[in-house]
Amino acid sequence: MCQNISRSCKNLFFKVALVIVVSPIVYVYFEPTVNWLKSLNYPSVPKHDVCGDICINALKTPNQIQIAASSQGGDLDTILLIWMWPFGQQFDLGLCSSMYDIHGCHLTVDKSQFNKAHGILFHHRDINGDLSNMPKLPRPPFQKWVWMNMESPSNSRQRSNLNNLFNLTMTYRQDSDIMVPYGRISENTGGKKHDEIPHKNKLVCWIVSNWNSDFKRSKYYEELKEHISIETYGNHSNGRISNQDYSDVVSSCKFYLSFENSIHKDYITEKLYKPLSLGTVPVVLGPPRKNYEEFIPGSAFIHVDDFNSSKELAEHLKLLDQNDDLYRQFFTWKEHFVASASIFGPDQACHACDHIRRNKNYRVVNDLNSWYWG
Ligand SMILES: *[C@@H]1O[C@H](CO)[C@@H](O)[C@H](O)[C@H]1NC(C)=O
Ligand SMILES: *[C@@H]1O[C@H](CO)[C@@H](O)[C@H](O)[C@H]1NC(C)=O
Ligand SMILES: *[C@@H]1O[C@H](CO)[C@@H](O)[C@H](O)[C@H]1NC(C)=O
């Protein structure tokens, strides 16, 4: 083709040479641009639209029951006796099949069923210090006692007389026999188009029911409010807030401070899941970001640890307030997932029963004390 150094051949040669010479320049030219973008330091701008692998696995198996499912699928008539209503709050005992698709479970509070019950549910906070309200009859050999506690170790009284008493632990922790998170992200299988972002007329909100100036969250709040205005509700000075008001307030804020009262691995409560389900971007204070990402997409929230100071966080929130495109990126996960807060009581009871129905193995929780508080 290029036997003679014809005009067109020279042209081709020059074009190729030009590309070869120019590409590093283009590369060098664009690279600083990328760095410059990076140096802008948008730590919480979504890195991935959907849930990461760990997150998806965790979410598709909301408790460990499914993983451990025995092949025969379990007995059809498993009785779980709820020994005490958790925090004295009664709930509908007939929700397992309709709400959780758990069949073959019979929940009861009738203590005369003691000898027949496959499992007995005990709520930590309601167990008397001297165990005087625990069953006195000998335990049938097949029966499993479930220790339920959704409070963090900081918020629960340590008890050494509970060792060698239970067969199963049920908490929010991943290392429990039965893990029941405070909420979950599930795949949006309904084919329903995801909700629009609700109308916003407030920037940052916080509803606090348990003010304690020693909590890390209170200290952070005191700092943050020096740099950005925060609407607060529910502090004892302003009175408590109803459920309806809660939803209205939370959904009308661009950001909600999902600040946990104590910092523990996996202790990620409804303070996160409710705002997520109400169309608000949670700003979380709790365990490290990595831990959150085991439960929810990394692009759905802002972590206070993403910033060097509360001032930087405030500046970032103000920037997102001015930039609708950046703000909307926090909602792209909703194209594939929906968030829901779990319902305290039925969620635990149904999953405990299902676990017992499917798992016949022998198990004793020897040292509950050091496992939970150690
Ligand atoms: C709640 O009340 C305490 C004591 O009155 C006060 O120090 C604190 O700033 C209040 N917090 C909020 C969030 O309003
Ligand atoms: C935050 O702190 C780190 C480590 O001290 C530093 O490298 C980084 O530049 C800081 N970021 C900003 C935006 O100041
Ligand atoms: C449950 O734990 C108790 C107390 O340690 C033990 O005696 C019993 O054998 C265990 N039962 C099962 C079914 O694991």
Short mmCIF file of C-alpha atoms and ligand atoms in Angstrom, two decimals:
data_model
loop_
_atom_site.label_atom_id
_atom_site.label_comp_id
_atom_site.label_asym_id
_atom_site.label_seq_id
_atom_site.Cartn_x
_atom_site.Cartn_y
_atom_site.Cartn_z
CA MET A 1 0.00 0.00 0.00
CA CYS A 2 2.81 2.37 0.85
CA GLN A 3 5.33 1.34 -1.79
CA ASN A 4 5.62 4.91 -2.98
CA ILE A 5 5.65 7.53 -0.39
CA SER A 6 2.55 9.00 -1.83
CA ARG A 7 0.72 11.96 -0.39
CA SER A 8 -2.07 9.89 1.11
CA CYS A 9 0.40 7.49 2.64
CA LYS A 10 2.27 10.34 4.28
CA ASN A 11 -1.02 11.55 5.56
CA LEU A 12 -1.81 8.21 7.08
CA PHE A 13 1.65 8.05 8.59
CA PHE A 14 1.19 11.47 10.12
CA LYS A 15 -2.22 10.61 11.48
CA VAL A 16 -0.93 7.46 13.13
CA ALA A 17 2.08 9.32 14.46
CA LEU A 18 -0.11 12.09 15.69
CA VAL A 19 -2.32 9.67 17.60
CA ILE A 20 0.71 7.97 19.13
CA VAL A 21 2.28 11.25 20.15
CA VAL A 22 -0.93 12.88 21.29
CA SER A 23 -2.46 10.07 23.35
CA PRO A 24 -0.06 10.46 26.27
CA ILE A 25 -0.78 14.15 26.14
CA VAL A 26 -4.51 13.52 26.19
CA TYR A 27 -3.94 11.02 28.93
CA VAL A 28 -1.73 13.38 30.88
CA TYR A 29 -4.18 16.12 30.25
CA PHE A 30 -7.17 14.19 31.56
CA GLU A 31 -5.44 12.46 34.41
CA PRO A 32 -4.94 15.62 36.48
CA THR A 33 -8.58 16.40 35.85
CA VAL A 34 -9.55 13.13 37.43
CA ASN A 35 -7.20 13.79 40.31
CA TRP A 36 -8.60 17.20 40.69
CA LEU A 37 -12.08 15.70 40.92
CA LYS A 38 -10.81 13.23 43.46
CA SER A 39 -9.21 15.97 45.49
CA LEU A 40 -12.59 17.62 45.74
CA ASN A 41 -13.15 14.82 48.18
CA TYR A 42 -16.73 13.68 47.69
CA PRO A 43 -16.32 10.74 50.02
CA SER A 44 -19.95 9.81 50.13
CA VAL A 45 -20.91 10.28 46.54
CA PRO A 46 -22.26 6.88 45.55
CA LYS A 47 -19.62 4.54 44.27
CA HIS A 48 -22.01 1.87 43.18
CA ASP A 49 -25.67 2.13 42.40
CA VAL A 50 -26.69 -1.18 43.79
CA CYS A 51 -25.98 -3.29 46.77
CA GLY A 52 -22.47 -4.83 46.91
CA ASP A 53 -21.96 -8.58 47.08
CA ILE A 54 -21.81 -8.82 50.86
CA CYS A 55 -24.84 -6.62 51.11
CA ILE A 56 -26.86 -8.69 48.65
CA ASN A 57 -25.96 -11.94 50.39
CA ALA A 58 -26.83 -10.52 53.76
CA LEU A 59 -30.08 -9.12 52.50
CA LYS A 60 -31.27 -12.10 50.55
CA THR A 61 -30.87 -14.14 53.69
CA PRO A 62 -32.40 -11.87 56.28
CA ASN A 63 -31.72 -14.43 58.94
CA GLN A 64 -29.58 -17.50 59.07
CA ILE A 65 -32.57 -19.77 59.04
CA GLN A 66 -32.71 -20.08 55.28
CA ILE A 67 -29.05 -21.03 55.05
CA ALA A 68 -29.36 -23.69 57.69
CA ALA A 69 -32.62 -25.05 56.32
CA SER A 70 -32.76 -28.79 56.66
CA SER A 71 -33.68 -30.72 53.57
CA GLN A 72 -36.95 -32.09 54.81
CA GLY A 73 -38.20 -28.56 55.37
CA GLY A 74 -39.11 -29.04 59.01
CA ASP A 75 -42.11 -30.11 61.02
CA LEU A 76 -45.49 -28.75 60.25
CA ASP A 77 -46.62 -28.13 63.78
CA THR A 78 -43.97 -26.29 65.63
CA ILE A 79 -45.14 -24.61 68.79
CA LEU A 80 -43.35 -21.55 70.12
CA LEU A 81 -44.40 -20.43 73.54
CA ILE A 82 -43.82 -16.74 74.20
CA TRP A 83 -43.11 -16.81 77.93
CA MET A 84 -43.37 -13.07 78.41
CA TRP A 85 -44.51 -10.31 76.05
CA PRO A 86 -41.33 -8.41 75.12
CA PHE A 87 -41.49 -5.09 77.02
CA GLY A 88 -45.04 -6.09 77.90
CA GLN A 89 -46.16 -5.28 74.33
CA GLN A 90 -48.76 -7.67 72.95
CA PHE A 91 -48.94 -8.43 69.24
CA ASP A 92 -50.92 -10.51 66.77
CA LEU A 93 -49.75 -14.15 66.96
CA GLY A 94 -51.15 -15.11 63.56
CA LEU A 95 -48.84 -13.14 61.26
CA CYS A 96 -46.08 -15.65 60.42
CA SER A 97 -47.55 -16.99 57.21
CA SER A 98 -48.99 -13.75 55.84
CA MET A 99 -46.08 -11.49 56.73
CA TYR A 100 -43.05 -13.72 56.51
CA ASP A 101 -44.21 -16.64 54.42
CA ILE A 102 -43.35 -18.89 57.37
CA HIS A 103 -45.71 -21.85 57.54
CA GLY A 104 -46.18 -24.60 60.11
CA CYS A 105 -45.50 -22.35 63.08
CA HIS A 106 -47.89 -21.97 65.94
CA LEU A 107 -47.24 -19.10 68.34
CA THR A 108 -48.87 -19.09 71.74
CA VAL A 109 -48.70 -17.36 75.11
CA ASP A 110 -50.61 -20.18 76.83
CA LYS A 111 -48.25 -21.48 79.52
CA SER A 112 -50.19 -24.74 79.81
CA GLN A 113 -48.56 -25.65 76.46
CA PHE A 114 -45.17 -25.84 78.20
CA ASN A 115 -44.72 -29.61 77.85
CA LYS A 116 -45.63 -29.56 74.16
CA ALA A 117 -43.75 -26.44 73.13
CA HIS A 118 -40.76 -26.99 70.83
CA GLY A 119 -39.39 -23.61 71.73
CA ILE A 120 -39.80 -21.02 74.46
CA LEU A 121 -39.06 -17.38 73.88
CA PHE A 122 -37.60 -15.30 76.69
CA HIS A 123 -36.99 -11.57 76.42
CA HIS A 124 -33.87 -10.48 78.27
CA ARG A 125 -35.23 -7.26 79.73
CA ASP A 126 -38.24 -9.06 81.19
CA ILE A 127 -36.38 -11.84 82.98
CA ASN A 128 -36.35 -11.18 86.72
CA GLY A 129 -32.92 -10.77 88.27
CA ASP A 130 -33.48 -13.82 90.51
CA LEU A 131 -35.01 -15.84 87.63
CA SER A 132 -38.22 -16.09 89.68
CA ASN A 133 -40.40 -15.66 86.58
CA MET A 134 -38.72 -18.48 84.63
CA PRO A 135 -40.40 -21.88 84.16
CA LYS A 136 -40.16 -24.25 87.13
CA LEU A 137 -41.14 -27.51 85.43
CA PRO A 138 -38.50 -29.89 84.06
CA ARG A 139 -37.71 -29.19 80.41
CA PRO A 140 -38.81 -31.72 77.78
CA PRO A 141 -35.65 -33.03 76.02
CA PHE A 142 -36.62 -31.66 72.60
CA GLN A 143 -37.44 -28.16 73.88
CA LYS A 144 -35.25 -25.18 73.02
CA TRP A 145 -35.09 -22.00 75.04
CA VAL A 146 -34.47 -18.85 73.03
CA TRP A 147 -32.76 -15.82 74.53
CA MET A 148 -34.03 -12.72 72.76
CA ASN A 149 -32.36 -9.34 73.10
CA MET A 150 -32.45 -6.52 70.58
CA GLU A 151 -30.67 -4.01 72.81
CA SER A 152 -26.93 -3.43 72.52
CA PRO A 153 -24.62 -4.66 75.30
CA SER A 154 -24.31 -1.05 76.52
CA ASN A 155 -28.07 -0.90 76.90
CA SER A 156 -28.67 -4.26 78.54
CA ARG A 157 -27.94 -5.27 82.05
CA GLN A 158 -25.15 -7.82 82.24
CA ARG A 159 -26.26 -11.06 83.87
CA SER A 160 -24.05 -13.95 84.88
CA ASN A 161 -26.86 -16.25 86.01
CA LEU A 162 -28.02 -16.79 82.42
CA ASN A 163 -25.20 -19.15 81.43
CA ASN A 164 -26.09 -22.75 80.51
CA LEU A 165 -29.77 -21.90 80.44
CA PHE A 166 -30.57 -21.22 76.80
CA ASN A 167 -30.21 -23.17 73.60
CA LEU A 168 -30.39 -20.38 71.07
CA THR A 169 -29.47 -16.70 70.94
CA MET A 170 -31.59 -14.26 68.98
CA THR A 171 -30.30 -10.73 68.58
CA TYR A 172 -29.43 -8.17 65.87
CA ARG A 173 -25.90 -9.59 65.80
CA GLN A 174 -24.67 -11.63 62.85
CA ASP A 175 -23.06 -14.14 65.17
CA SER A 176 -26.37 -15.02 66.83
CA ASP A 177 -28.00 -18.38 66.23
CA ILE A 178 -30.98 -16.47 64.91
CA MET A 179 -30.16 -13.05 63.59
CA VAL A 180 -32.98 -10.56 63.41
CA PRO A 181 -31.93 -7.19 62.03
CA TYR A 182 -33.87 -4.01 62.79
CA GLY A 183 -34.81 -3.74 59.17
CA ARG A 184 -33.85 -4.97 55.79
CA ILE A 185 -33.37 -4.10 52.19
CA SER A 186 -35.10 -6.52 49.88
CA GLU A 187 -35.21 -6.79 46.17
CA ASN A 188 -37.99 -4.81 44.58
CA THR A 189 -39.69 -7.80 43.02
CA GLY A 190 -43.12 -6.22 42.72
CA GLY A 191 -42.01 -4.52 39.52
CA LYS A 192 -43.28 -1.37 41.17
CA LYS A 193 -41.63 1.80 40.00
CA HIS A 194 -39.72 3.29 42.87
CA ASP A 195 -41.26 6.19 44.71
CA GLU A 196 -40.41 9.72 43.85
CA ILE A 197 -38.26 11.53 46.38
CA PRO A 198 -40.76 13.10 48.79
CA HIS A 199 -41.16 16.86 48.90
CA LYS A 200 -38.45 18.44 51.05
CA ASN A 201 -38.69 21.64 53.04
CA LYS A 202 -36.02 20.98 55.68
CA LEU A 203 -32.33 20.26 55.36
CA VAL A 204 -31.16 18.25 58.38
CA CYS A 205 -33.42 16.73 61.03
CA TRP A 206 -32.97 14.74 64.16
CA ILE A 207 -35.53 13.16 66.44
CA VAL A 208 -34.02 12.27 69.76
CA SER A 209 -35.97 10.50 72.46
CA ASN A 210 -33.16 9.64 74.81
CA TRP A 211 -30.93 12.65 75.32
CA ASN A 212 -27.74 11.89 77.17
CA SER A 213 -24.95 14.39 76.88
CA ASP A 214 -22.38 11.62 77.42
CA PHE A 215 -23.38 9.78 74.27
CA LYS A 216 -21.01 10.17 71.36
CA ARG A 217 -23.97 11.17 69.23
CA SER A 218 -24.82 14.11 71.52
CA LYS A 219 -21.28 15.41 71.34
CA TYR A 220 -21.26 15.13 67.56
CA TYR A 221 -24.61 16.87 67.32
CA GLU A 222 -23.42 19.75 69.48
CA GLU A 223 -20.47 20.24 67.12
CA LEU A 224 -22.43 19.80 63.91
CA LYS A 225 -25.09 22.33 64.83
CA GLU A 226 -22.41 25.02 64.96
CA HIS A 227 -21.99 24.62 61.21
CA ILE A 228 -25.43 23.79 59.85
CA SER A 229 -28.96 24.29 61.08
CA ILE A 230 -30.60 21.13 62.43
CA GLU A 231 -34.29 20.75 63.16
CA THR A 232 -34.61 18.70 66.33
CA TYR A 233 -37.70 17.01 67.69
CA GLY A 234 -38.62 14.79 70.57
CA ASN A 235 -36.09 16.06 73.09
CA HIS A 236 -37.72 16.12 76.49
CA SER A 237 -38.10 19.88 76.21
CA ASN A 238 -40.25 19.60 73.07
CA GLY A 239 -42.28 16.55 74.01
CA ARG A 240 -42.60 13.23 72.19
CA ILE A 241 -43.63 12.84 68.62
CA SER A 242 -46.42 10.60 67.25
CA ASN A 243 -45.87 7.97 64.56
CA GLN A 244 -47.64 10.03 61.91
CA ASP A 245 -45.68 13.13 62.81
CA TYR A 246 -42.52 11.05 62.76
CA SER A 247 -43.14 9.96 59.14
CA ASP A 248 -44.16 13.46 58.04
CA VAL A 249 -41.14 15.08 59.63
CA VAL A 250 -38.60 12.52 58.48
CA SER A 251 -39.77 12.43 54.87
CA SER A 252 -39.74 16.23 54.62
CA CYS A 253 -36.02 16.41 55.48
CA LYS A 254 -33.24 15.99 52.97
CA PHE A 255 -31.01 14.41 55.61
CA TYR A 256 -31.75 12.61 58.81
CA LEU A 257 -29.25 12.02 61.60
CA SER A 258 -29.38 8.25 62.12
CA PHE A 259 -27.21 8.40 65.21
CA GLU A 260 -27.08 5.23 67.30
CA ASN A 261 -27.06 5.61 71.07
CA SER A 262 -24.13 3.21 71.44
CA ILE A 263 -21.52 1.93 69.02
CA HIS A 264 -21.42 -1.83 68.51
CA LYS A 265 -20.82 -4.06 65.50
CA ASP A 266 -24.12 -4.77 63.68
CA TYR A 267 -26.02 -2.44 66.01
CA ILE A 268 -27.83 -0.64 63.22
CA THR A 269 -31.36 0.13 64.25
CA GLU A 270 -34.67 1.48 62.99
CA LYS A 271 -32.99 4.89 63.19
CA LEU A 272 -31.45 3.89 59.87
CA TYR A 273 -34.18 1.76 58.30
CA LYS A 274 -37.11 4.09 58.91
CA PRO A 275 -35.54 7.13 57.22
CA LEU A 276 -34.37 4.88 54.38
CA SER A 277 -37.90 3.63 53.83
CA LEU A 278 -39.33 7.17 54.12
CA GLY A 279 -37.19 8.59 51.31
CA THR A 280 -34.61 10.48 53.33
CA VAL A 281 -30.83 10.23 53.19
CA PRO A 282 -29.51 8.93 56.51
CA VAL A 283 -26.35 10.44 57.96
CA VAL A 284 -25.13 7.61 60.16
CA LEU A 285 -23.09 7.50 63.33
CA GLY A 286 -22.49 3.97 64.53
CA PRO A 287 -20.18 1.09 63.56
CA PRO A 288 -17.78 1.64 60.63
CA ARG A 289 -19.06 2.16 57.08
CA LYS A 290 -17.95 -1.38 56.09
CA ASN A 291 -20.34 -2.82 58.64
CA TYR A 292 -23.26 -0.78 57.28
CA GLU A 293 -22.42 -1.95 53.78
CA GLU A 294 -23.03 -5.51 54.87
CA PHE A 295 -26.66 -4.58 55.28
CA ILE A 296 -27.46 -1.74 52.90
CA PRO A 297 -26.02 -0.33 49.67
CA GLY A 298 -23.02 1.93 50.23
CA SER A 299 -24.63 4.55 48.03
CA ALA A 300 -27.70 4.94 50.22
CA PHE A 301 -26.17 6.79 53.15
CA ILE A 302 -23.55 9.22 54.42
CA HIS A 303 -21.27 8.18 57.27
CA VAL A 304 -19.89 10.78 59.69
CA ASP A 305 -16.53 8.95 59.51
CA ASP A 306 -16.32 9.85 55.83
CA PHE A 307 -15.38 13.33 56.98
CA ASN A 308 -12.49 14.68 59.00
CA SER A 309 -14.70 17.01 60.99
CA SER A 310 -18.29 17.96 61.61
CA LYS A 311 -17.54 21.18 59.74
CA GLU A 312 -16.58 19.23 56.63
CA LEU A 313 -19.70 17.12 56.90
CA ALA A 314 -21.82 20.27 57.20
CA GLU A 315 -20.17 21.74 54.12
CA HIS A 316 -20.80 18.55 52.20
CA LEU A 317 -24.47 18.52 53.16
CA LYS A 318 -24.80 22.13 52.04
CA LEU A 319 -23.16 21.25 48.75
CA LEU A 320 -25.60 18.37 48.21
CA ASP A 321 -28.43 20.73 49.07
CA GLN A 322 -27.35 22.95 46.17
CA ASN A 323 -26.78 20.12 43.71
CA ASP A 324 -29.87 18.13 42.91
CA ASP A 325 -28.08 15.65 40.64
CA LEU A 326 -25.66 14.68 43.38
CA TYR A 327 -28.48 14.45 45.91
CA ARG A 328 -30.57 12.20 43.65
CA GLN A 329 -27.73 9.70 43.39
CA PHE A 330 -28.49 8.64 46.94
CA PHE A 331 -31.76 7.19 45.69
CA THR A 332 -30.62 5.14 42.70
CA TRP A 333 -30.54 1.95 44.82
CA LYS A 334 -34.31 2.27 45.08
CA GLU A 335 -34.60 1.17 41.47
CA HIS A 336 -33.73 -2.34 42.65
CA PHE A 337 -34.41 -2.45 46.36
CA VAL A 338 -36.92 -1.43 48.98
CA ALA A 339 -36.18 -0.74 52.63
CA SER A 340 -38.38 -1.69 55.52
CA ALA A 341 -38.09 -1.54 59.28
CA SER A 342 -38.88 -4.79 61.05
CA ILE A 343 -41.86 -5.11 63.35
CA PHE A 344 -40.74 -5.69 66.90
CA GLY A 345 -42.34 -8.86 68.25
CA PRO A 346 -43.76 -10.77 65.29
CA ASP A 347 -40.47 -10.57 63.42
CA GLN A 348 -38.54 -12.21 66.26
CA ALA A 349 -41.21 -14.74 67.25
CA CYS A 350 -41.89 -15.98 63.71
CA HIS A 351 -38.20 -16.32 62.86
CA ALA A 352 -37.43 -18.08 66.14
CA CYS A 353 -40.19 -20.59 65.51
CA ASP A 354 -39.08 -21.15 61.93
CA HIS A 355 -35.51 -21.76 63.06
CA ILE A 356 -36.61 -24.37 65.60
CA ARG A 357 -38.88 -25.99 63.04
CA ARG A 358 -35.98 -26.49 60.64
CA ASN A 359 -33.10 -27.21 63.00
CA LYS A 360 -33.19 -30.22 65.26
CA ASN A 361 -29.60 -30.10 66.39
CA TYR A 362 -28.61 -30.13 70.04
CA ARG A 363 -27.29 -26.84 71.28
CA VAL A 364 -26.49 -25.17 74.58
CA VAL A 365 -25.42 -21.55 75.04
CA ASN A 366 -22.76 -22.04 77.69
CA ASP A 367 -21.31 -18.65 78.32
CA LEU A 368 -23.94 -16.15 77.27
CA ASN A 369 -22.37 -13.61 79.56
CA SER A 370 -19.00 -13.37 77.90
CA TRP A 371 -20.42 -13.89 74.42
CA TYR A 372 -22.68 -10.87 74.73
CA TRP A 373 -20.88 -8.59 77.13
CA GLY A 374 -17.34 -9.92 76.95
C1 LIG B 1 -31.95 18.36 74.67
O1 LIG B 1 -32.02 18.84 75.99
C2 LIG B 1 -30.77 19.00 76.61
C3 LIG B 1 -31.00 19.40 78.05
O2 LIG B 1 -32.09 20.26 78.15
C4 LIG B 1 -29.95 20.04 75.86
O3 LIG B 1 -28.70 20.23 76.47
C5 LIG B 1 -29.76 19.58 74.44
O4 LIG B 1 -29.07 20.52 73.68
C6 LIG B 1 -31.10 19.27 73.79
N1 LIG B 1 -30.85 18.59 72.53
C7 LIG B 1 -31.53 18.85 71.44
C8 LIG B 1 -31.19 17.95 70.31
O5 LIG B 1 -32.36 19.71 71.35
C1 LIG B 2 -8.68 14.66 55.96
O1 LIG B 2 -7.59 14.15 56.71
C2 LIG B 2 -6.68 13.39 55.96
C3 LIG B 2 -5.67 12.78 56.90
O2 LIG B 2 -5.28 13.69 57.88
C4 LIG B 2 -6.04 14.28 54.91
O3 LIG B 2 -5.15 13.53 54.12
C5 LIG B 2 -7.12 14.88 54.01
O4 LIG B 2 -6.56 15.78 53.11
C6 LIG B 2 -8.17 15.57 54.85
N1 LIG B 2 -9.23 15.98 53.97
C7 LIG B 2 -9.63 17.25 53.88
C8 LIG B 2 -10.66 17.49 52.86
O5 LIG B 2 -9.20 18.12 54.60
C1 LIG B 3 -30.98 -26.94 75.93
O1 LIG B 3 -30.15 -26.42 76.96
C2 LIG B 3 -30.33 -27.10 78.21
C3 LIG B 3 -29.54 -26.33 79.27
O2 LIG B 3 -28.18 -26.36 79.03
C4 LIG B 3 -29.89 -28.54 78.05
O3 LIG B 3 -30.05 -29.23 79.27
C5 LIG B 3 -30.75 -29.19 76.97
O4 LIG B 3 -30.34 -30.52 76.78
C6 LIG B 3 -30.67 -28.43 75.67
N1 LIG B 3 -31.64 -28.96 74.74
C7 LIG B 3 -31.46 -29.02 73.42
C8 LIG B 3 -32.58 -29.63 72.64
O5 LIG B 3 -30.48 -28.62 72.85
#
